[in-house]
PDB file of C-alpha atoms in Angstrom:
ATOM      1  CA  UNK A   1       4.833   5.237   1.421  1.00 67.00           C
ATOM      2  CA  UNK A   2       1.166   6.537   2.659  1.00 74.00           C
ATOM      3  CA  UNK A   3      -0.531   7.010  -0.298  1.00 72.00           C
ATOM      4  CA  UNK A   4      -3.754   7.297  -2.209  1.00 76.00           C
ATOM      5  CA  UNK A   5      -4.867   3.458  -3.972  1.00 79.00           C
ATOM      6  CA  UNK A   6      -3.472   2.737  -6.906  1.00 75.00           C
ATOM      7  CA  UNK A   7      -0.007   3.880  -5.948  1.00 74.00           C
ATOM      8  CA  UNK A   8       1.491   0.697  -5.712  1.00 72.00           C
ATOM      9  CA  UNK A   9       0.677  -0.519  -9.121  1.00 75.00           C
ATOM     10  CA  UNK A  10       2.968   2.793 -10.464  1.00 72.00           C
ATOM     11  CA  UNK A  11       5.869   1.514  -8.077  1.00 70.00           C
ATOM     12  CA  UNK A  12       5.420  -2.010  -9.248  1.00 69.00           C
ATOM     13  CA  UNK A  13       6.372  -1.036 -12.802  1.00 71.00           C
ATOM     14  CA  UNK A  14       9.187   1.044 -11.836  1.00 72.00           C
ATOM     15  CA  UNK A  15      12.212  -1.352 -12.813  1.00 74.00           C
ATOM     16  CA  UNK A  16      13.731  -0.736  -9.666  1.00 74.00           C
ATOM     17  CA  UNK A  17      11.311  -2.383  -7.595  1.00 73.00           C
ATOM     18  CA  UNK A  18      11.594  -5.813  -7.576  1.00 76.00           C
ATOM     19  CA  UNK A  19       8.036  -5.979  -5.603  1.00 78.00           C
ATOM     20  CA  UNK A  20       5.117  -4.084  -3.810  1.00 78.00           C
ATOM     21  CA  UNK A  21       3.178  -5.057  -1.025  1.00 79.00           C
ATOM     22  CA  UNK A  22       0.356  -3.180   0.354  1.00 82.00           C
ATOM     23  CA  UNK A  23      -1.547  -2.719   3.551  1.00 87.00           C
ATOM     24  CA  UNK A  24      -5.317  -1.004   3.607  1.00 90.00           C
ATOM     25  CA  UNK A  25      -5.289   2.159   5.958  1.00 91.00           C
ATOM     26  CA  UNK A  26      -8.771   0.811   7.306  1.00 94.00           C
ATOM     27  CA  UNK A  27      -9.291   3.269  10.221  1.00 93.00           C
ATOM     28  CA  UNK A  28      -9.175   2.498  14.358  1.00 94.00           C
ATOM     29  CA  UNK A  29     -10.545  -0.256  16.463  1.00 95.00           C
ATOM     30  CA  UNK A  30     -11.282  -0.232  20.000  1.00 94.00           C
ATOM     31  CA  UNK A  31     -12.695  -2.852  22.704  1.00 92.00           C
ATOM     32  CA  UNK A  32     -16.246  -2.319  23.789  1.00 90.00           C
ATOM     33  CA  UNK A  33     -15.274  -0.130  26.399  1.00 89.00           C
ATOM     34  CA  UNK A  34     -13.267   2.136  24.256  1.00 86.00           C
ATOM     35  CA  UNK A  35      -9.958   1.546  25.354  1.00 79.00           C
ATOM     36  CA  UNK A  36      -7.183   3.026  23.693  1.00 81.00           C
ATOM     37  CA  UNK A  37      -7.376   3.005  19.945  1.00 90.00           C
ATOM     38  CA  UNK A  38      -5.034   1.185  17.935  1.00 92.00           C
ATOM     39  CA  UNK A  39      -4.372   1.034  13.832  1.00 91.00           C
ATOM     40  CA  UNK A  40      -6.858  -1.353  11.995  1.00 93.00           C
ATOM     41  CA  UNK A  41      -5.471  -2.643   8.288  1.00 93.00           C
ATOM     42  CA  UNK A  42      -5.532  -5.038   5.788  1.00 92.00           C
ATOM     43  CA  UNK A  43      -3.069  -6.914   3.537  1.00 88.00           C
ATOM     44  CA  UNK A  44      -3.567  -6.644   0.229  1.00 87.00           C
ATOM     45  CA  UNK A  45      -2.324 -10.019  -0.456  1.00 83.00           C
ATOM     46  CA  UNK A  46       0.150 -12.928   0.455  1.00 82.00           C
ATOM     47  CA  UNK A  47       2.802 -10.873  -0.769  1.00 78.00           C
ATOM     48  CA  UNK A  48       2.295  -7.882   0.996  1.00 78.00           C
ATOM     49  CA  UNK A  49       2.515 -10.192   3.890  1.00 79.00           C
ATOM     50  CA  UNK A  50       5.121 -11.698   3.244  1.00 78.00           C
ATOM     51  CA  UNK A  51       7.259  -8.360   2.527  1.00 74.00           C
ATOM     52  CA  UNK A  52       5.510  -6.857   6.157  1.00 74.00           C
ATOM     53  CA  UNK A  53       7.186 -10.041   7.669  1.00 70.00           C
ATOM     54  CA  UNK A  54       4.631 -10.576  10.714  1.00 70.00           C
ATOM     55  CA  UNK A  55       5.747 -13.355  13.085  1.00 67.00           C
ATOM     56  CA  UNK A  56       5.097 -15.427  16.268  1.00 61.00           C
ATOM     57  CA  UNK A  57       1.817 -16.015  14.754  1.00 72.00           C
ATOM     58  CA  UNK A  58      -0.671 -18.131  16.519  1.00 88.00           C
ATOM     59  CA  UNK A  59      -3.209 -19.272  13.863  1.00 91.00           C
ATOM     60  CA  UNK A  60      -3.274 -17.503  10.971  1.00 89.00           C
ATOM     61  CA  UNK A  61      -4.258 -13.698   9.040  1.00 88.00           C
ATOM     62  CA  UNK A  62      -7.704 -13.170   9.081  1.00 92.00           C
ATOM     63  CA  UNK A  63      -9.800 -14.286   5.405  1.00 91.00           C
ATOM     64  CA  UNK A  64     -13.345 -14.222   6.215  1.00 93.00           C
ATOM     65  CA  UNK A  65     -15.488 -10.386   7.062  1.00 90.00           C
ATOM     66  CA  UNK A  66     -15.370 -11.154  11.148  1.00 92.00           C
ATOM     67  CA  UNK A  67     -12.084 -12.486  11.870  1.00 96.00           C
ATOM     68  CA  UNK A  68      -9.390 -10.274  13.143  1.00 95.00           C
ATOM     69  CA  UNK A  69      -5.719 -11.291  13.517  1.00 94.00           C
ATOM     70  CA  UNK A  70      -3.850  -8.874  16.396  1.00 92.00           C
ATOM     71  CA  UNK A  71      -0.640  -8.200  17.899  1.00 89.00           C
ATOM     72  CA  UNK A  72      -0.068  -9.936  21.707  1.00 89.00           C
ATOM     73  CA  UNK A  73      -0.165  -6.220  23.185  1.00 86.00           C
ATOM     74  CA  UNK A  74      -3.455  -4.959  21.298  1.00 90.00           C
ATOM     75  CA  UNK A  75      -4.699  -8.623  22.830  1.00 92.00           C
ATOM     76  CA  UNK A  76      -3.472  -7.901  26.587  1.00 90.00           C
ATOM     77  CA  UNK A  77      -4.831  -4.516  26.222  1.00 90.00           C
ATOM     78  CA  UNK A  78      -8.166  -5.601  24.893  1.00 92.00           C
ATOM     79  CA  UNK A  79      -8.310  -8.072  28.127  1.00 92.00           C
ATOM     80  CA  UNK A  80      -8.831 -10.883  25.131  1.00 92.00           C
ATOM     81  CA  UNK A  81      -7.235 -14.397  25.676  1.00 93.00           C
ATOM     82  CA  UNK A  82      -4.393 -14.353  22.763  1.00 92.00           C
ATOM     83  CA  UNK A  83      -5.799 -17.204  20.957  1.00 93.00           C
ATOM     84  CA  UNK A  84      -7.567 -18.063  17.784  1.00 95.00           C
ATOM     85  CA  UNK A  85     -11.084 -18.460  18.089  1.00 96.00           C
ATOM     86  CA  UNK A  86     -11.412 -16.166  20.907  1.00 96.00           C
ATOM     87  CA  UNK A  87     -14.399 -13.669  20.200  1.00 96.00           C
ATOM     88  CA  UNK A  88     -14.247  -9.961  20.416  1.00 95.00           C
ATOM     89  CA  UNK A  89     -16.803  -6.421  20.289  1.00 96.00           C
ATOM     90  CA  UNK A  90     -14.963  -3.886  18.752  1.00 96.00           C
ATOM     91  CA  UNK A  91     -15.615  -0.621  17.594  1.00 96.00           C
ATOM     92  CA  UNK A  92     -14.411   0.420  14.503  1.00 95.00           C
ATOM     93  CA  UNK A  93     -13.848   4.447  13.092  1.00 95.00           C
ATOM     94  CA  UNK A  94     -13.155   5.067   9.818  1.00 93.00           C
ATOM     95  CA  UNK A  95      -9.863   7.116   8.751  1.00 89.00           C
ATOM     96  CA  UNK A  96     -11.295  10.207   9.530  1.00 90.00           C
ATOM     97  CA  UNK A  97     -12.169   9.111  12.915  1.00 92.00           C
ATOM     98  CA  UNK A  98     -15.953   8.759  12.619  1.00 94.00           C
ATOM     99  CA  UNK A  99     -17.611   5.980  14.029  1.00 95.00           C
ATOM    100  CA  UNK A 100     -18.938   3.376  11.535  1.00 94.00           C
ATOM    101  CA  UNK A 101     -20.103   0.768  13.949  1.00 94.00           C
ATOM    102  CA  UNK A 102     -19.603  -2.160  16.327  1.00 95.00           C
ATOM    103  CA  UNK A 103     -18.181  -5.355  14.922  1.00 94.00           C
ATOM    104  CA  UNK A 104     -18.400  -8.848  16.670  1.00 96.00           C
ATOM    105  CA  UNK A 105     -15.165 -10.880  15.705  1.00 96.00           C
ATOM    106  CA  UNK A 106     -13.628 -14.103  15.885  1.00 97.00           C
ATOM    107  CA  UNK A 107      -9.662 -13.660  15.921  1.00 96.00           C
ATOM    108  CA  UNK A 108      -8.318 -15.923  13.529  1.00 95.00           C
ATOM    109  CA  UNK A 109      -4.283 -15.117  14.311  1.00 93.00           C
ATOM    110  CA  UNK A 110      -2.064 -13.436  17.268  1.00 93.00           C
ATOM    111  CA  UNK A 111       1.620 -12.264  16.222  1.00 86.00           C
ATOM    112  CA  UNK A 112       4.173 -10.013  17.479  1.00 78.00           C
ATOM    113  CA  UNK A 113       6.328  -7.935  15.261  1.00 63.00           C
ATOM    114  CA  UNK A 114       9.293  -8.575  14.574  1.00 50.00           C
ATOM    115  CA  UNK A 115      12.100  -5.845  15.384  1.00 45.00           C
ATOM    116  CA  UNK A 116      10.103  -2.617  14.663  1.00 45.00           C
ATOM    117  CA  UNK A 117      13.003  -0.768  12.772  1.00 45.00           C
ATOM    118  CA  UNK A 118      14.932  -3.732  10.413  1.00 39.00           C
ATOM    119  CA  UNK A 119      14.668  -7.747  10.075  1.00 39.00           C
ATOM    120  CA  UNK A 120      17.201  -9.145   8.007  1.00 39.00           C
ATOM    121  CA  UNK A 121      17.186  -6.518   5.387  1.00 38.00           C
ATOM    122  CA  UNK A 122      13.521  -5.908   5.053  1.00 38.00           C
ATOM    123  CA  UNK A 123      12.769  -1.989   6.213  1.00 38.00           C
ATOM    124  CA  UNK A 124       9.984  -0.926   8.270  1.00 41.00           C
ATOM    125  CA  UNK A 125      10.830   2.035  10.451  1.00 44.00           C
ATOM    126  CA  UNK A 126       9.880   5.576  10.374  1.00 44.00           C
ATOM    127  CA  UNK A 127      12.213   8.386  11.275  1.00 46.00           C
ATOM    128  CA  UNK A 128       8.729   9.870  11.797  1.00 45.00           C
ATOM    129  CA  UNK A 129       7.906   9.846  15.819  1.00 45.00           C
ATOM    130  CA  UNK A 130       3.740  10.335  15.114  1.00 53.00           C
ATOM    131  CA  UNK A 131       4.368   6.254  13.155  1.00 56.00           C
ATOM    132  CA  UNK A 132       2.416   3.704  14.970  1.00 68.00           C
ATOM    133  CA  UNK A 133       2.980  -0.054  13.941  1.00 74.00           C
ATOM    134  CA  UNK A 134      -0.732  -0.893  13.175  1.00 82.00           C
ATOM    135  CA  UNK A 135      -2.171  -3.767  15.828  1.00 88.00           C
ATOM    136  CA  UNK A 136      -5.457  -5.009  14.377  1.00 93.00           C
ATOM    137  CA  UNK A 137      -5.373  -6.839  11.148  1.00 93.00           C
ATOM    138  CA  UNK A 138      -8.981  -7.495   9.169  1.00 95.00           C
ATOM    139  CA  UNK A 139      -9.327  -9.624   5.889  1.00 93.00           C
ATOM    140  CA  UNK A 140      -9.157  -6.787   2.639  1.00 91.00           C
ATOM    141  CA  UNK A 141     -12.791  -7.962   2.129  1.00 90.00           C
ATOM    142  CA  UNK A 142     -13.162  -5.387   4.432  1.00 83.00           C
ATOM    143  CA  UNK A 143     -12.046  -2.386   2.586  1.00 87.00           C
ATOM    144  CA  UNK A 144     -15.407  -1.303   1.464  1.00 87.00           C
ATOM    145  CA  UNK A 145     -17.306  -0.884   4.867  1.00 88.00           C
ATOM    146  CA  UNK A 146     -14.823   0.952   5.835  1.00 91.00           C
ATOM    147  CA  UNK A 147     -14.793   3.621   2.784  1.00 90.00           C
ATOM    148  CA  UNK A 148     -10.861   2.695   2.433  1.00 89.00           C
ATOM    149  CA  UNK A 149      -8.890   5.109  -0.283  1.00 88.00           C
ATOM    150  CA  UNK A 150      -5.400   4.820   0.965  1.00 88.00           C
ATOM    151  CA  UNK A 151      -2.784   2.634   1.836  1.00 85.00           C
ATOM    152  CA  UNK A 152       0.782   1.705   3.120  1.00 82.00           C
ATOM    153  CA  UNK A 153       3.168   0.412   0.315  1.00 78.00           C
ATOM    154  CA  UNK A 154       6.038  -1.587   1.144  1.00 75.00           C
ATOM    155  CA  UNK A 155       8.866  -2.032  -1.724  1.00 73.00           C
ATOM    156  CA  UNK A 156      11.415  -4.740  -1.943  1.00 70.00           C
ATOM    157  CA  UNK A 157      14.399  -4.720  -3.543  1.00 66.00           C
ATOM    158  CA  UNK A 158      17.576  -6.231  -3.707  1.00 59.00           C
ATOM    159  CA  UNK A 159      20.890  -5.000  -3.873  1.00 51.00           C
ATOM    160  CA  UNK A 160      23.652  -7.100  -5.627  1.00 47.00           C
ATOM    161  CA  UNK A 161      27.020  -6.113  -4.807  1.00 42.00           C
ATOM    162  CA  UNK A 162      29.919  -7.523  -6.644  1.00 42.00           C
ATOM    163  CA  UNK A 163      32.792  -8.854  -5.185  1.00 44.00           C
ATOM    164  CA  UNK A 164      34.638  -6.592  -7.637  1.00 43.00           C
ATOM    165  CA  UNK A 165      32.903  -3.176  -6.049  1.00 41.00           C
ATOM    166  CA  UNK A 166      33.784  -4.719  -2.524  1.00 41.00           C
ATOM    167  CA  UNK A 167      37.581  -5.041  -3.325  1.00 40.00           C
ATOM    168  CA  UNK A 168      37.580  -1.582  -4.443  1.00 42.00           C
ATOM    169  CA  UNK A 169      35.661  -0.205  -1.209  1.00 41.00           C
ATOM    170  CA  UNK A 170      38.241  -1.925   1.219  1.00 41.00           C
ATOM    171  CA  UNK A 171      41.241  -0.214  -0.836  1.00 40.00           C
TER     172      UNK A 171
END
């Protein structure tokens, strides 16, 4: 679900979730030269990555204000060497597009996603073409600067099925 914040603490109490994670709609990011934008968010928390299920990841998600943690492609794109501790200028709009400044960062993790559509259960497609995957990951003490009020809420839950309701299905 895109929604406004606060969302995810109404589907957290729903008894049907058995739990929430959350990514911060932060805006765009570019290189300095203003190649292609791509998505720029933030995990709300370990859980919400853990229930996003990033992998391949080559150092870690970003914690302090000026690290950034990327996919390989938004890396190869940006002409950055996909390793931690390389440094990168990028320029940052806000959700409504407007520019909010240049920001000088350190990337702290490089990942790949896994299979776009499913992994093992875990859901995150879009039978919406005009979905992009987000590619540039900043810490969530970010959300401020970037005049954040919405987000991407992932639910998990699991489904028990009883041997019982299996029988019946094969009759």
């Amino acid at each position: 679900f895109n929604a406004e914040l606060g969302f995810e603490e109404d589907l957290a109490a729903a008894k049907e979730v058995d739990a929430v994670g959350l990514y911060y709609e932060l805006g765009t990011v570019t290189n300095a030269s203003g190649a292609a934008p791509f998505r720029a968010v933030a995990l709300k928390d370990e859980l919400s990555e853990e229930i996003y299920h990033l992998s391949c990841f080559r150092g870690a998600l970003p914690e302090k204000e000026n690290e950034v943690a990327m996919d390989i492609s938004v890396a190869n794109a940006f002409g950055v060497a996909p390793y931690p501790g390389e440094k990168i200028l990028l320029k940052a709009y806000n959700s409504e597009g407007d520019f909010i400044g240049d920001k000088e960062c350190v990337i702290s993790g490089i990942y790949k996603l896994s299979n776009e559509v499913d992994f093992t259960g875990w859901s995150r497609g879009s039978d919406y073409a005009e979905y992009t995957m987000p590619g540039v990951f900043f810490s969530p003490v970010n959300i401020a600067a970037w005049g954040c009020t919405r987000g991407t809420v992932f639910l998990q839950r699991w489904f028990v099925i009883s041997a019982a309701s299996v029988c019946q299905t094969a009759e």
